[in-house]
mmCIF file of C-alpha atoms in Angstrom:
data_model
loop_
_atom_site.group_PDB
_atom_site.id
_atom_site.type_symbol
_atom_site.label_atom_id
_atom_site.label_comp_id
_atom_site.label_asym_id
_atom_site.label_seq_id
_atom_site.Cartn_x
_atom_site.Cartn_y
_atom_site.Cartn_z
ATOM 1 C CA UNK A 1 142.878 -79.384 198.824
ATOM 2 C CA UNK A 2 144.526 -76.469 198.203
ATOM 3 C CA UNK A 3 147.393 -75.061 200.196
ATOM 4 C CA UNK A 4 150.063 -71.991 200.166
ATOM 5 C CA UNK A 5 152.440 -72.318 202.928
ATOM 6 C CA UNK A 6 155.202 -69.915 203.494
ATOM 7 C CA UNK A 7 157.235 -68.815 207.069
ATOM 8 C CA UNK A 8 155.010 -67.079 209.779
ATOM 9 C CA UNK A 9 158.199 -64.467 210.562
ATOM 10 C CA UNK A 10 161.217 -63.934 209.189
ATOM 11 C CA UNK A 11 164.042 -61.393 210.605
ATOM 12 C CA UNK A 12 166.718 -59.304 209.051
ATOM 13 C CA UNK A 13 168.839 -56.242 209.135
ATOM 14 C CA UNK A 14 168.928 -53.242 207.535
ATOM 15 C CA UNK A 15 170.748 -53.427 204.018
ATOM 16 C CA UNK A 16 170.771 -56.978 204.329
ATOM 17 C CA UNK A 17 168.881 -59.591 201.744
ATOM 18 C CA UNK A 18 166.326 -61.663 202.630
ATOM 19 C CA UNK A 19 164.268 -64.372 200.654
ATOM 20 C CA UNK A 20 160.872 -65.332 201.307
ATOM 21 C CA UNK A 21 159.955 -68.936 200.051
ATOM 22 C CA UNK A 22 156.332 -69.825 199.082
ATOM 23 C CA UNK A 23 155.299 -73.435 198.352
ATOM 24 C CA UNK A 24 152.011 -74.283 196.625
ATOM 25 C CA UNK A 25 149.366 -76.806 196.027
ATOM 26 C CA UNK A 26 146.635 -75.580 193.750
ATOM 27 C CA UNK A 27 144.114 -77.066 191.314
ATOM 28 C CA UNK A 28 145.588 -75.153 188.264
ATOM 29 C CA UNK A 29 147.714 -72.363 188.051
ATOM 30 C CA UNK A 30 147.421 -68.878 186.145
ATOM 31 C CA UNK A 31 150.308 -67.050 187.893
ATOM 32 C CA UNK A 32 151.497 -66.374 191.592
ATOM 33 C CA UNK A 33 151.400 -62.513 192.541
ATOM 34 C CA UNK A 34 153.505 -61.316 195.705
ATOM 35 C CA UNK A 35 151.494 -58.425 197.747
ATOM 36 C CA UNK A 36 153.478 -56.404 199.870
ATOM 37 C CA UNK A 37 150.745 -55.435 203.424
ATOM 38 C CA UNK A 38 151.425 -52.991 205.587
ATOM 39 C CA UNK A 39 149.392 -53.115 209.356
ATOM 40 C CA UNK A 40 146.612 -51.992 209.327
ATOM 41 C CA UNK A 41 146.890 -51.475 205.700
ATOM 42 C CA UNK A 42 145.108 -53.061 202.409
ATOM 43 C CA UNK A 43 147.849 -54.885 200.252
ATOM 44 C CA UNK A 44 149.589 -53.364 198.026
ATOM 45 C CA UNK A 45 150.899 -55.389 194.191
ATOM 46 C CA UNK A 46 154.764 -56.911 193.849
ATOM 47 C CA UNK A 47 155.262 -58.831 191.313
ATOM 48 C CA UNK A 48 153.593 -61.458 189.202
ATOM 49 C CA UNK A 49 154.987 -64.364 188.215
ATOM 50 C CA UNK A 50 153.150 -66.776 185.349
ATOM 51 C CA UNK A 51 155.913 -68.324 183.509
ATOM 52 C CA UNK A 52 159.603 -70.263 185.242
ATOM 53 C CA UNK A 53 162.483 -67.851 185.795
ATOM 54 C CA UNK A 54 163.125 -64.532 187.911
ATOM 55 C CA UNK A 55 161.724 -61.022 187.244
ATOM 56 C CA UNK A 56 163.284 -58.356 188.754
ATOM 57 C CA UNK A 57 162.423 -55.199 189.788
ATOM 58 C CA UNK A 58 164.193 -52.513 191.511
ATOM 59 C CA UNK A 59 165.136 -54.110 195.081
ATOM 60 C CA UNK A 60 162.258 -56.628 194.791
ATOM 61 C CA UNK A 61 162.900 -59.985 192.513
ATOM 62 C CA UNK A 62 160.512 -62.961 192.393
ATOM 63 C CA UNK A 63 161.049 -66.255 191.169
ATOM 64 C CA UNK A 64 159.027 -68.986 189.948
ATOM 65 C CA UNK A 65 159.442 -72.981 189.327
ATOM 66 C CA UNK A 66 156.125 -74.663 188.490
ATOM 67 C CA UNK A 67 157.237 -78.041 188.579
ATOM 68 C CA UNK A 68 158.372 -77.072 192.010
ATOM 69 C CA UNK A 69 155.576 -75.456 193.107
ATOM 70 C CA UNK A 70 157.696 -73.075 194.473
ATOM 71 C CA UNK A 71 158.327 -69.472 194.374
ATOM 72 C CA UNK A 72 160.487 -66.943 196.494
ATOM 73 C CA UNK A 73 160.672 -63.386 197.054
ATOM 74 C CA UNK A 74 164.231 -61.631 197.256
ATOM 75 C CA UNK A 75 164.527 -58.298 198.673
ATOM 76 C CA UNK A 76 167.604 -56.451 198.699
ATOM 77 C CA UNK A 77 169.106 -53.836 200.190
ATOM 78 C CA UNK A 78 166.610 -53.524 203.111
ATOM 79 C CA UNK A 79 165.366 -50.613 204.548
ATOM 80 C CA UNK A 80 163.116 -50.217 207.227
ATOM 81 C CA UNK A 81 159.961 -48.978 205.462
ATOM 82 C CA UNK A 82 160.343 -53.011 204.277
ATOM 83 C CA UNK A 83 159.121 -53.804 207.523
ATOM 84 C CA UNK A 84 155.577 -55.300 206.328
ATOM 85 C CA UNK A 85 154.150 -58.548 205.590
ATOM 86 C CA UNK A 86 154.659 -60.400 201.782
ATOM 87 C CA UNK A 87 151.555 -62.490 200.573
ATOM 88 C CA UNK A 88 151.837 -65.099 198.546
ATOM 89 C CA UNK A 89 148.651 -65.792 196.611
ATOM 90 C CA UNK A 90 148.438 -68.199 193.459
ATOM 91 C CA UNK A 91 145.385 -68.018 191.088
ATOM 92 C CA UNK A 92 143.981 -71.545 190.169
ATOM 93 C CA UNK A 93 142.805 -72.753 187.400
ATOM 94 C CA UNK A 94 139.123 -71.154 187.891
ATOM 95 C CA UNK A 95 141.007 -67.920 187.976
ATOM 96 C CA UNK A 96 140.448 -67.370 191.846
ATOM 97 C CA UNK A 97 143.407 -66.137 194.187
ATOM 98 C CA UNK A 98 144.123 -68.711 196.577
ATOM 99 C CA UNK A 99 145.887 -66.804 199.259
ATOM 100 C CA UNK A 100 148.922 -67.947 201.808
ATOM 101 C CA UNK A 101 148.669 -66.545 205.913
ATOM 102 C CA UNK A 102 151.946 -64.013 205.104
ATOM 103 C CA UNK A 103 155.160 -63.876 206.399
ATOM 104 C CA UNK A 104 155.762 -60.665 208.533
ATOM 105 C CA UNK A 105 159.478 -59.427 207.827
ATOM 106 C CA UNK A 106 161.218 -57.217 210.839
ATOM 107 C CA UNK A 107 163.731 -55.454 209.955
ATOM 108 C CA UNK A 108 166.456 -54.569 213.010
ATOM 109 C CA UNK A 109 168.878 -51.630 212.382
ATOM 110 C CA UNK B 1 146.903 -42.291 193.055
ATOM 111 C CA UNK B 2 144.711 -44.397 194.402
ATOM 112 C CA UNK B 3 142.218 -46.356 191.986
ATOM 113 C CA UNK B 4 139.832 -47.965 194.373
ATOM 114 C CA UNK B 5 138.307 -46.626 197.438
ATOM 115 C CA UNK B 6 136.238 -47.206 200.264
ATOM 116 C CA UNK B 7 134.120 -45.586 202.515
ATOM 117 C CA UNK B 8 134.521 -46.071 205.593
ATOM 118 C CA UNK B 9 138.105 -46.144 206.402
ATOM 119 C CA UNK B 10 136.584 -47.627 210.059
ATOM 120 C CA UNK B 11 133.262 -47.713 212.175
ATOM 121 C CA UNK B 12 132.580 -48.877 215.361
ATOM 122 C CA UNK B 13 128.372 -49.818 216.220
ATOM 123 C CA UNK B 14 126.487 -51.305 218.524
ATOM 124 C CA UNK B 15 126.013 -55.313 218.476
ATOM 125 C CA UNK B 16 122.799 -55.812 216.249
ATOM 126 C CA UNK B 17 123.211 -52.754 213.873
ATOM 127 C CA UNK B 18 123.839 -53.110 210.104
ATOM 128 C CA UNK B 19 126.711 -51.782 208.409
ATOM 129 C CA UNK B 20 127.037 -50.283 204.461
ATOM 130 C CA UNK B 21 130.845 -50.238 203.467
ATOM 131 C CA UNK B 22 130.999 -48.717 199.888
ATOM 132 C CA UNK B 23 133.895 -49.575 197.623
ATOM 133 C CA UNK B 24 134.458 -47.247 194.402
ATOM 134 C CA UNK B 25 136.219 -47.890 191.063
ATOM 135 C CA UNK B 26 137.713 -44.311 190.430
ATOM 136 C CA UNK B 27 139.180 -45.096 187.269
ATOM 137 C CA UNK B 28 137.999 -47.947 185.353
ATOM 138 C CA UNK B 29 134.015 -49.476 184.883
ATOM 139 C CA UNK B 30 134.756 -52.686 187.005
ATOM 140 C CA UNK B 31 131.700 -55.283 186.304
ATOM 141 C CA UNK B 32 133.108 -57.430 188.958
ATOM 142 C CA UNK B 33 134.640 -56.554 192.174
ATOM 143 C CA UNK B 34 136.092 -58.774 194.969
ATOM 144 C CA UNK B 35 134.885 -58.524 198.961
ATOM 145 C CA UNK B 36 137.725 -59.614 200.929
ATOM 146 C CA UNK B 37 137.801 -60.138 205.124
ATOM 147 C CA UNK B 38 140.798 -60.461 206.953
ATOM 148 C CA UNK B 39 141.155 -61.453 210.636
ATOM 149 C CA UNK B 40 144.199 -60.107 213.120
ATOM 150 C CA UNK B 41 147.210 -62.312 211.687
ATOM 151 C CA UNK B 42 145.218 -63.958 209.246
ATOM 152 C CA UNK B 43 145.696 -64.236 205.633
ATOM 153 C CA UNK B 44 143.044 -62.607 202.851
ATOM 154 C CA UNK B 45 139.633 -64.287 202.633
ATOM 155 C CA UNK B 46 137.626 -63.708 199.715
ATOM 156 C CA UNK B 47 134.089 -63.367 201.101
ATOM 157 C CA UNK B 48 131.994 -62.916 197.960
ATOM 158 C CA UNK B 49 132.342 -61.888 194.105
ATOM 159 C CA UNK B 50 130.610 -59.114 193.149
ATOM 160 C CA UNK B 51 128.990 -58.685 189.528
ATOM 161 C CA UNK B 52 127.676 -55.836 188.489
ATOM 162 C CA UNK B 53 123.478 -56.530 187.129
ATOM 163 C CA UNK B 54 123.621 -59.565 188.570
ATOM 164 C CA UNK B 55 123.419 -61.367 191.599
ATOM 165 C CA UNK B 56 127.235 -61.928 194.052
ATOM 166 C CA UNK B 57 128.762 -65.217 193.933
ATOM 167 C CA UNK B 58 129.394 -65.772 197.363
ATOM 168 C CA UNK B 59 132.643 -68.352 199.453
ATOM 169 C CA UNK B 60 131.678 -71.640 200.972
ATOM 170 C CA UNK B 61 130.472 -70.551 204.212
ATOM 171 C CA UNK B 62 129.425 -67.032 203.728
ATOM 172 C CA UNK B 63 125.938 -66.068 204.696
ATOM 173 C CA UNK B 64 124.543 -64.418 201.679
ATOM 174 C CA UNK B 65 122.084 -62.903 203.602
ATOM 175 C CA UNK B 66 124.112 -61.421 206.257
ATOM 176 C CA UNK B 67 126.457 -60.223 204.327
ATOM 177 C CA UNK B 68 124.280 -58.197 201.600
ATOM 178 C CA UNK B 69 126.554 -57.335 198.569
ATOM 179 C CA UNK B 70 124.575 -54.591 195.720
ATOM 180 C CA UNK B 71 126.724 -54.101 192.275
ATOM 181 C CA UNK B 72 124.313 -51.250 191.172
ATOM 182 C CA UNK B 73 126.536 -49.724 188.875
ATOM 183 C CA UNK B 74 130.102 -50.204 187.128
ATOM 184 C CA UNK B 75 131.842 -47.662 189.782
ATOM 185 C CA UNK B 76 130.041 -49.115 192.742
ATOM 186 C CA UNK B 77 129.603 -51.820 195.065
ATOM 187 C CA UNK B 78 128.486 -52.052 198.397
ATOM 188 C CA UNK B 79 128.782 -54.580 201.465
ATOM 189 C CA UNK B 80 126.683 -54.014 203.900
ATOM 190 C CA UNK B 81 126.929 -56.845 207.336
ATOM 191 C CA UNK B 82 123.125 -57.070 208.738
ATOM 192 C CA UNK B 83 122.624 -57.384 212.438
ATOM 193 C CA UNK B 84 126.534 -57.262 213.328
ATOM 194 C CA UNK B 85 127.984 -59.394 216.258
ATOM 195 C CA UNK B 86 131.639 -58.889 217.804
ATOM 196 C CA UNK B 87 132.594 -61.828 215.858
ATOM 197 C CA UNK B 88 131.898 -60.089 212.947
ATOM 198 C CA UNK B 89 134.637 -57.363 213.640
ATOM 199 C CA UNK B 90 137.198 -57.291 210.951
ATOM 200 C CA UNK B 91 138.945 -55.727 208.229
ATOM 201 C CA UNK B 92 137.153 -55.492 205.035
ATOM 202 C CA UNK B 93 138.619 -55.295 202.012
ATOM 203 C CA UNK B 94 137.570 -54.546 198.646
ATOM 204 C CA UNK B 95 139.502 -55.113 195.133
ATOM 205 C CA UNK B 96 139.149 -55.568 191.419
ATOM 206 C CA UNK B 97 140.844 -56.668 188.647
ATOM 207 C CA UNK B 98 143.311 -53.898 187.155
ATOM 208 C CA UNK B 99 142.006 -54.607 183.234
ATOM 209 C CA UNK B 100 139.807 -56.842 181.925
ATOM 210 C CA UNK B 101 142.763 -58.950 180.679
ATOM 211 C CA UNK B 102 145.039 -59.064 183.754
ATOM 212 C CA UNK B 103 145.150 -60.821 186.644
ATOM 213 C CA UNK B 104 146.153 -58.659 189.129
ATOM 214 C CA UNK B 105 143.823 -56.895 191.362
ATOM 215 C CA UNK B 106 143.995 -53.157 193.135
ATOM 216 C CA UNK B 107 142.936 -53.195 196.614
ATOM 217 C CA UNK B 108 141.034 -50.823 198.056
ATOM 218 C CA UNK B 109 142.354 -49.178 201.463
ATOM 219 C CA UNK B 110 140.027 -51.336 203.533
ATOM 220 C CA UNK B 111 137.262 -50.657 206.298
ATOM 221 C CA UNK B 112 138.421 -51.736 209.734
ATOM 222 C CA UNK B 113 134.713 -52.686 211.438
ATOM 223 C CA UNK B 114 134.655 -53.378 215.177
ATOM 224 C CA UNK B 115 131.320 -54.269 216.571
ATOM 225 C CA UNK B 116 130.703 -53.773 220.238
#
């Protein structure tokens, strides 16, 4: 089957770093996309990763090993708006987003 | 701004009552949209693909005809849950894909349904 597993929770403080690992088992793979949800809120787009490496953006990075079947989120610099939870999701090979359960980030002053 | 939207942003009803949420394309003719629930602490669950002319491609498990999905036009597609239980409270998402070439997807803001 299928399967995106990444932490339930994860805490840090502010203006810390913190890294978000995402493991997957798909049937195919067109790219894994890191949403950024907010309670109560609809998710919001990260970052998209299709080919090996690390793209970065602003505080955000995301990297990607396919052999691995692996991927992590990096967030620097934390501030308490960061407070949210990340969603991994990777699209298989029928171009459908197979999504992981989030990991909710605190953030502590 | 925003790119997709719903209507409503939340509604409570009775057990037994249906429910229309409406999800809008504001910016670019979508012919297929995504219908996404999502349960307290739960990840995303795509519920059913919506095509626009044609009939929804709906999840393993989804009751096509409880949860009704119309594509009427490119700008427009509608969910609406038929004879609503309290199990069937939820937050429902819509979504499409940002171009016609790209994978991502905008999400619309949701509709947070609680059946009494």
């Amino acid at each position: 089957g299928q399967n995106i597993d990444q932490p339930t929770e994860m805490t840090a403080t502010e203006g810390a770093i913190v890294q978000i690992n995402c493991t997957y088992q798909t049937s195919g793979f067109n790219g894994l996309f890191w949403y950024q949800q907010h309670a109560g809120e609809a998710p919001t787009f990260l970052s998209y990763n299709v080919l090996d490496g690390l793209e970065e953006k602003g505080r955000f990075s995301s990297f990607l090993s396919r052999s691995k079947g692996y991927s992590y989120l990096l967030l620097k610099e934390l501030q308490m708006k960061d407070s949210a939870s990340y969603l991994c999701a990777v699209m298989d090979s029928n171009y459908q987003l197979i999504w992981g359960a989030g990991t909710k980030l605190i953030i502590k002053p | 701004g925003a790119v997709v939207s719903q209507h409503p942003s939340w509604v409570i009803c009775k057990s037994g009552t249906s429910v229309k949420i409406e999800c809008r394309s504001l910016d670019f003719q979508a012919t297929t949209m995504f219908w996404y629930r999502q349960f307290p602490k739960q990840s995303l669950m795509l519920m059913a693909t919506s095509n626009e002319g044609s009939k929804a491609t709906y999840e393993q498990g989804v009751e096509k005809d409880k949860f009704l999905i119309n594509h009427a036009s490119l700008t427009l597609s509608t969910l609406t849950v038929t004879s609503a239980h309290p199990e069937d409270s939820s937050f429902y998402i819509c979504a499409r894909d940002v171009t016609s070439e790209s994978n991502e997807q905008f999400f619309g803001p949701g509709t947070r349904l609680t059946v009494l």
